[in-house]
Amino acid sequence: MRIDTDNLLTIEQAAAEIGAPNKRPVYRAIQRARAAGKETAVVLYGKTLVPRDKIVVLKDFYYPYYSEAHQKMVKQWGASGGTQKKKNAEARAAKPKS
């Protein structure tokens, strides 16, 4: 069985497509998209690949540093762009005051 990889991009190629300086912002964008319920990456034989048609979705979750979009993202997700800070804040808000 042959797997068609013509429409799959490596993380480096995806970084070039969205204008990211390195691979880290791509992985963070994939993480934020997954947390929002959108699947943007495929793991094939242990290698993370991004379908070409999902690049637009990935761009929606990529926030260049010091941009207005990045500042909005920091308020929502936390400085690192992960979901843990948001989860901790929600847990604190849900916890009854003693």
Short mmCIF file of N, CA and C in Angstrom, two decimals:
data_model
loop_
_atom_site.label_atom_id
_atom_site.label_comp_id
_atom_site.label_asym_id
_atom_site.label_seq_id
_atom_site.Cartn_x
_atom_site.Cartn_y
_atom_site.Cartn_z
N MET A 1 0.83 -1.17 0.00
CA MET A 1 0.00 0.00 0.00
C MET A 1 0.89 1.24 0.00
N ARG A 2 0.59 2.15 -0.90
CA ARG A 2 1.36 3.38 -1.01
C ARG A 2 0.56 4.53 -0.40
N ILE A 3 1.21 5.33 0.43
CA ILE A 3 0.56 6.48 1.04
C ILE A 3 0.92 7.71 0.22
N ASP A 4 -0.09 8.43 -0.23
CA ASP A 4 0.12 9.63 -1.03
C ASP A 4 0.50 10.79 -0.11
N THR A 5 1.75 11.20 -0.17
CA THR A 5 2.21 12.28 0.70
C THR A 5 2.39 13.59 -0.07
N ASP A 6 1.87 13.67 -1.28
CA ASP A 6 2.01 14.89 -2.07
C ASP A 6 1.27 16.06 -1.44
N ASN A 7 0.16 15.78 -0.77
CA ASN A 7 -0.63 16.84 -0.15
C ASN A 7 -0.34 17.01 1.33
N LEU A 8 0.73 16.40 1.81
CA LEU A 8 1.12 16.53 3.22
C LEU A 8 2.43 17.30 3.31
N LEU A 9 2.49 18.25 4.23
CA LEU A 9 3.68 19.07 4.43
C LEU A 9 4.35 18.68 5.74
N THR A 10 5.67 18.74 5.76
CA THR A 10 6.38 18.54 7.02
C THR A 10 6.20 19.80 7.87
N ILE A 11 6.61 19.74 9.11
CA ILE A 11 6.49 20.90 10.00
C ILE A 11 7.33 22.07 9.47
N GLU A 12 8.51 21.78 8.93
CA GLU A 12 9.36 22.83 8.37
C GLU A 12 8.67 23.51 7.19
N GLN A 13 8.06 22.71 6.30
CA GLN A 13 7.35 23.27 5.15
C GLN A 13 6.13 24.06 5.59
N ALA A 14 5.42 23.57 6.61
CA ALA A 14 4.25 24.29 7.13
C ALA A 14 4.68 25.62 7.74
N ALA A 15 5.83 25.63 8.42
CA ALA A 15 6.34 26.88 8.99
C ALA A 15 6.62 27.90 7.89
N ALA A 16 7.20 27.44 6.79
CA ALA A 16 7.46 28.34 5.67
C ALA A 16 6.16 28.85 5.05
N GLU A 17 5.15 27.99 4.99
CA GLU A 17 3.86 28.38 4.40
C GLU A 17 3.15 29.45 5.22
N ILE A 18 3.19 29.33 6.55
CA ILE A 18 2.46 30.30 7.38
C ILE A 18 3.34 31.48 7.79
N GLY A 19 4.63 31.42 7.46
CA GLY A 19 5.52 32.53 7.76
C GLY A 19 6.12 32.48 9.15
N ALA A 20 6.17 31.31 9.75
CA ALA A 20 6.75 31.16 11.09
C ALA A 20 8.27 31.09 10.99
N PRO A 21 8.98 31.63 11.98
CA PRO A 21 10.45 31.61 11.92
C PRO A 21 11.07 30.24 12.18
N ASN A 22 10.35 29.36 12.89
CA ASN A 22 10.86 28.01 13.17
C ASN A 22 9.69 27.07 13.41
N LYS A 23 9.98 25.87 13.92
CA LYS A 23 8.93 24.85 14.08
C LYS A 23 8.06 25.06 15.32
N ARG A 24 8.58 25.71 16.34
CA ARG A 24 7.84 25.85 17.60
C ARG A 24 6.47 26.50 17.42
N PRO A 25 6.34 27.62 16.69
CA PRO A 25 5.01 28.21 16.53
C PRO A 25 4.02 27.30 15.80
N VAL A 26 4.53 26.44 14.93
CA VAL A 26 3.66 25.51 14.21
C VAL A 26 3.09 24.49 15.19
N TYR A 27 3.94 23.94 16.04
CA TYR A 27 3.46 22.98 17.04
C TYR A 27 2.47 23.64 17.99
N ARG A 28 2.73 24.89 18.37
CA ARG A 28 1.79 25.59 19.26
C ARG A 28 0.47 25.87 18.56
N ALA A 29 0.52 26.21 17.28
CA ALA A 29 -0.72 26.44 16.52
C ALA A 29 -1.51 25.15 16.40
N ILE A 30 -0.83 24.04 16.19
CA ILE A 30 -1.50 22.73 16.13
C ILE A 30 -2.15 22.43 17.48
N GLN A 31 -1.44 22.72 18.56
CA GLN A 31 -1.97 22.48 19.91
C GLN A 31 -3.21 23.33 20.17
N ARG A 32 -3.17 24.61 19.81
CA ARG A 32 -4.33 25.48 20.03
C ARG A 32 -5.50 25.06 19.16
N ALA A 33 -5.23 24.66 17.92
CA ALA A 33 -6.31 24.21 17.03
C ALA A 33 -6.95 22.94 17.58
N ARG A 34 -6.14 22.02 18.07
CA ARG A 34 -6.67 20.78 18.65
C ARG A 34 -7.53 21.08 19.87
N ALA A 35 -7.09 22.04 20.70
CA ALA A 35 -7.86 22.41 21.89
C ALA A 35 -9.20 23.05 21.50
N ALA A 36 -9.23 23.69 20.33
CA ALA A 36 -10.47 24.30 19.84
C ALA A 36 -11.34 23.31 19.08
N GLY A 37 -10.88 22.06 18.96
CA GLY A 37 -11.68 21.03 18.31
C GLY A 37 -11.42 20.86 16.83
N LYS A 38 -10.35 21.45 16.32
CA LYS A 38 -10.02 21.32 14.90
C LYS A 38 -8.75 20.48 14.77
N GLU A 39 -8.81 19.46 13.96
CA GLU A 39 -7.65 18.59 13.75
C GLU A 39 -6.89 19.10 12.53
N THR A 40 -5.64 19.52 12.73
CA THR A 40 -4.87 20.11 11.64
C THR A 40 -3.61 19.32 11.29
N ALA A 41 -3.34 18.24 12.01
CA ALA A 41 -2.11 17.50 11.76
C ALA A 41 -2.39 16.00 11.72
N VAL A 42 -1.51 15.30 11.02
CA VAL A 42 -1.58 13.85 10.90
C VAL A 42 -0.24 13.30 11.34
N VAL A 43 -0.25 12.27 12.15
CA VAL A 43 1.00 11.62 12.55
C VAL A 43 1.13 10.35 11.73
N LEU A 44 2.19 10.28 10.95
CA LEU A 44 2.40 9.16 10.04
C LEU A 44 3.78 8.58 10.32
N TYR A 45 3.82 7.36 10.82
CA TYR A 45 5.07 6.69 11.18
C TYR A 45 5.90 7.55 12.14
N GLY A 46 5.24 8.17 13.11
CA GLY A 46 5.92 8.96 14.11
C GLY A 46 6.31 10.36 13.68
N LYS A 47 5.95 10.76 12.48
CA LYS A 47 6.29 12.09 11.97
C LYS A 47 5.02 12.92 11.82
N THR A 48 5.02 14.12 12.34
CA THR A 48 3.85 14.99 12.26
C THR A 48 3.84 15.68 10.91
N LEU A 49 2.74 15.54 10.20
CA LEU A 49 2.57 16.16 8.89
C LEU A 49 1.29 16.99 8.88
N VAL A 50 1.28 18.04 8.07
CA VAL A 50 0.13 18.93 7.97
C VAL A 50 -0.43 18.84 6.56
N PRO A 51 -1.72 18.49 6.40
CA PRO A 51 -2.32 18.48 5.06
C PRO A 51 -2.35 19.90 4.48
N ARG A 52 -2.13 20.01 3.18
CA ARG A 52 -2.11 21.33 2.52
C ARG A 52 -3.41 22.09 2.72
N ASP A 53 -4.54 21.38 2.72
CA ASP A 53 -5.82 22.07 2.86
C ASP A 53 -6.08 22.56 4.28
N LYS A 54 -5.25 22.16 5.25
CA LYS A 54 -5.41 22.61 6.64
C LYS A 54 -4.50 23.79 6.98
N ILE A 55 -3.71 24.26 6.01
CA ILE A 55 -2.81 25.38 6.26
C ILE A 55 -3.60 26.64 6.62
N VAL A 56 -4.75 26.84 5.98
CA VAL A 56 -5.58 28.02 6.28
C VAL A 56 -6.04 27.98 7.73
N VAL A 57 -6.46 26.80 8.20
CA VAL A 57 -6.89 26.65 9.59
C VAL A 57 -5.70 26.90 10.52
N LEU A 58 -4.54 26.39 10.14
CA LEU A 58 -3.34 26.57 10.97
C LEU A 58 -2.97 28.05 11.07
N LYS A 59 -3.13 28.80 9.98
CA LYS A 59 -2.84 30.24 10.00
C LYS A 59 -3.74 30.97 10.99
N ASP A 60 -4.97 30.49 11.14
CA ASP A 60 -5.90 31.13 12.08
C ASP A 60 -5.44 30.98 13.53
N PHE A 61 -4.63 29.97 13.81
CA PHE A 61 -4.16 29.72 15.17
C PHE A 61 -2.69 30.09 15.35
N TYR A 62 -2.08 30.71 14.34
CA TYR A 62 -0.68 31.16 14.43
C TYR A 62 -0.69 32.65 14.75
N TYR A 63 0.01 33.02 15.82
CA TYR A 63 0.05 34.41 16.25
C TYR A 63 1.49 34.88 16.30
N PRO A 64 1.93 35.71 15.32
CA PRO A 64 3.30 36.23 15.37
C PRO A 64 3.50 37.09 16.63
N TYR A 65 4.68 37.02 17.21
CA TYR A 65 4.95 37.78 18.42
C TYR A 65 4.78 39.27 18.18
N TYR A 66 4.28 39.95 19.19
CA TYR A 66 4.08 41.40 19.23
C TYR A 66 3.02 41.89 18.24
N SER A 67 2.26 40.99 17.65
CA SER A 67 1.16 41.43 16.79
C SER A 67 -0.08 41.62 17.65
N GLU A 68 -1.07 42.30 17.11
CA GLU A 68 -2.32 42.50 17.84
C GLU A 68 -3.00 41.16 18.11
N ALA A 69 -2.93 40.25 17.13
CA ALA A 69 -3.53 38.92 17.31
C ALA A 69 -2.83 38.17 18.45
N HIS A 70 -1.52 38.35 18.58
CA HIS A 70 -0.78 37.68 19.65
C HIS A 70 -1.20 38.22 21.01
N GLN A 71 -1.41 39.51 21.11
CA GLN A 71 -1.83 40.10 22.38
C GLN A 71 -3.20 39.58 22.81
N LYS A 72 -4.10 39.42 21.84
CA LYS A 72 -5.42 38.86 22.15
C LYS A 72 -5.29 37.40 22.60
N MET A 73 -4.41 36.66 21.93
CA MET A 73 -4.20 35.25 22.26
C MET A 73 -3.63 35.12 23.67
N VAL A 74 -2.71 36.01 24.06
CA VAL A 74 -2.10 35.95 25.38
C VAL A 74 -3.18 36.12 26.45
N LYS A 75 -4.12 37.01 26.21
CA LYS A 75 -5.19 37.22 27.18
C LYS A 75 -6.07 35.98 27.31
N GLN A 76 -6.26 35.26 26.21
CA GLN A 76 -7.13 34.08 26.23
C GLN A 76 -6.40 32.83 26.69
N TRP A 77 -5.22 32.57 26.14
CA TRP A 77 -4.55 31.28 26.34
C TRP A 77 -3.38 31.33 27.32
N GLY A 78 -2.84 32.50 27.59
CA GLY A 78 -1.65 32.60 28.41
C GLY A 78 -0.43 32.89 27.55
N ALA A 79 0.66 33.30 28.17
CA ALA A 79 1.83 33.78 27.43
C ALA A 79 2.44 32.71 26.53
N SER A 80 2.43 31.46 26.95
CA SER A 80 3.07 30.43 26.13
C SER A 80 2.16 29.94 25.02
N GLY A 81 0.90 30.30 25.06
CA GLY A 81 -0.01 29.87 24.02
C GLY A 81 -0.57 28.49 24.25
N GLY A 82 -0.29 27.91 25.40
CA GLY A 82 -0.81 26.58 25.71
C GLY A 82 -2.18 26.67 26.36
N THR A 83 -2.73 25.56 26.71
CA THR A 83 -4.07 25.53 27.28
C THR A 83 -4.07 25.38 28.79
N GLN A 84 -2.92 25.10 29.40
CA GLN A 84 -2.88 24.83 30.83
C GLN A 84 -3.27 26.04 31.66
N LYS A 85 -2.80 27.23 31.27
CA LYS A 85 -3.11 28.42 32.04
C LYS A 85 -4.61 28.69 32.01
N LYS A 86 -5.22 28.48 30.85
CA LYS A 86 -6.67 28.70 30.73
C LYS A 86 -7.42 27.69 31.60
N LYS A 87 -6.98 26.44 31.59
CA LYS A 87 -7.63 25.41 32.41
C LYS A 87 -7.51 25.73 33.89
N ASN A 88 -6.33 26.20 34.31
CA ASN A 88 -6.12 26.56 35.71
C ASN A 88 -7.03 27.72 36.12
N ALA A 89 -7.16 28.71 35.24
CA ALA A 89 -8.02 29.86 35.54
C ALA A 89 -9.48 29.43 35.65
N GLU A 90 -9.91 28.54 34.75
CA GLU A 90 -11.29 28.04 34.81
C GLU A 90 -11.52 27.24 36.09
N ALA A 91 -10.52 26.46 36.50
CA ALA A 91 -10.65 25.66 37.72
C ALA A 91 -10.74 26.56 38.95
N ARG A 92 -9.94 27.64 38.96
CA ARG A 92 -10.01 28.58 40.09
C ARG A 92 -11.36 29.28 40.13
N ALA A 93 -11.90 29.63 38.96
CA ALA A 93 -13.19 30.32 38.91
C ALA A 93 -14.32 29.40 39.37
N ALA A 94 -14.21 28.11 39.07
CA ALA A 94 -15.26 27.16 39.42
C ALA A 94 -15.18 26.72 40.89
N LYS A 95 -14.03 26.92 41.49
CA LYS A 95 -13.82 26.49 42.88
C LYS A 95 -14.60 27.41 43.82
N PRO A 96 -15.38 26.84 44.74
CA PRO A 96 -16.14 27.69 45.66
C PRO A 96 -15.21 28.43 46.63
N LYS A 97 -15.57 29.65 46.92
CA LYS A 97 -14.77 30.46 47.86
C LYS A 97 -15.04 29.98 49.28
N SER A 98 -13.99 29.82 50.08
CA SER A 98 -14.20 29.35 51.45
C SER A 98 -14.20 30.47 52.45
#
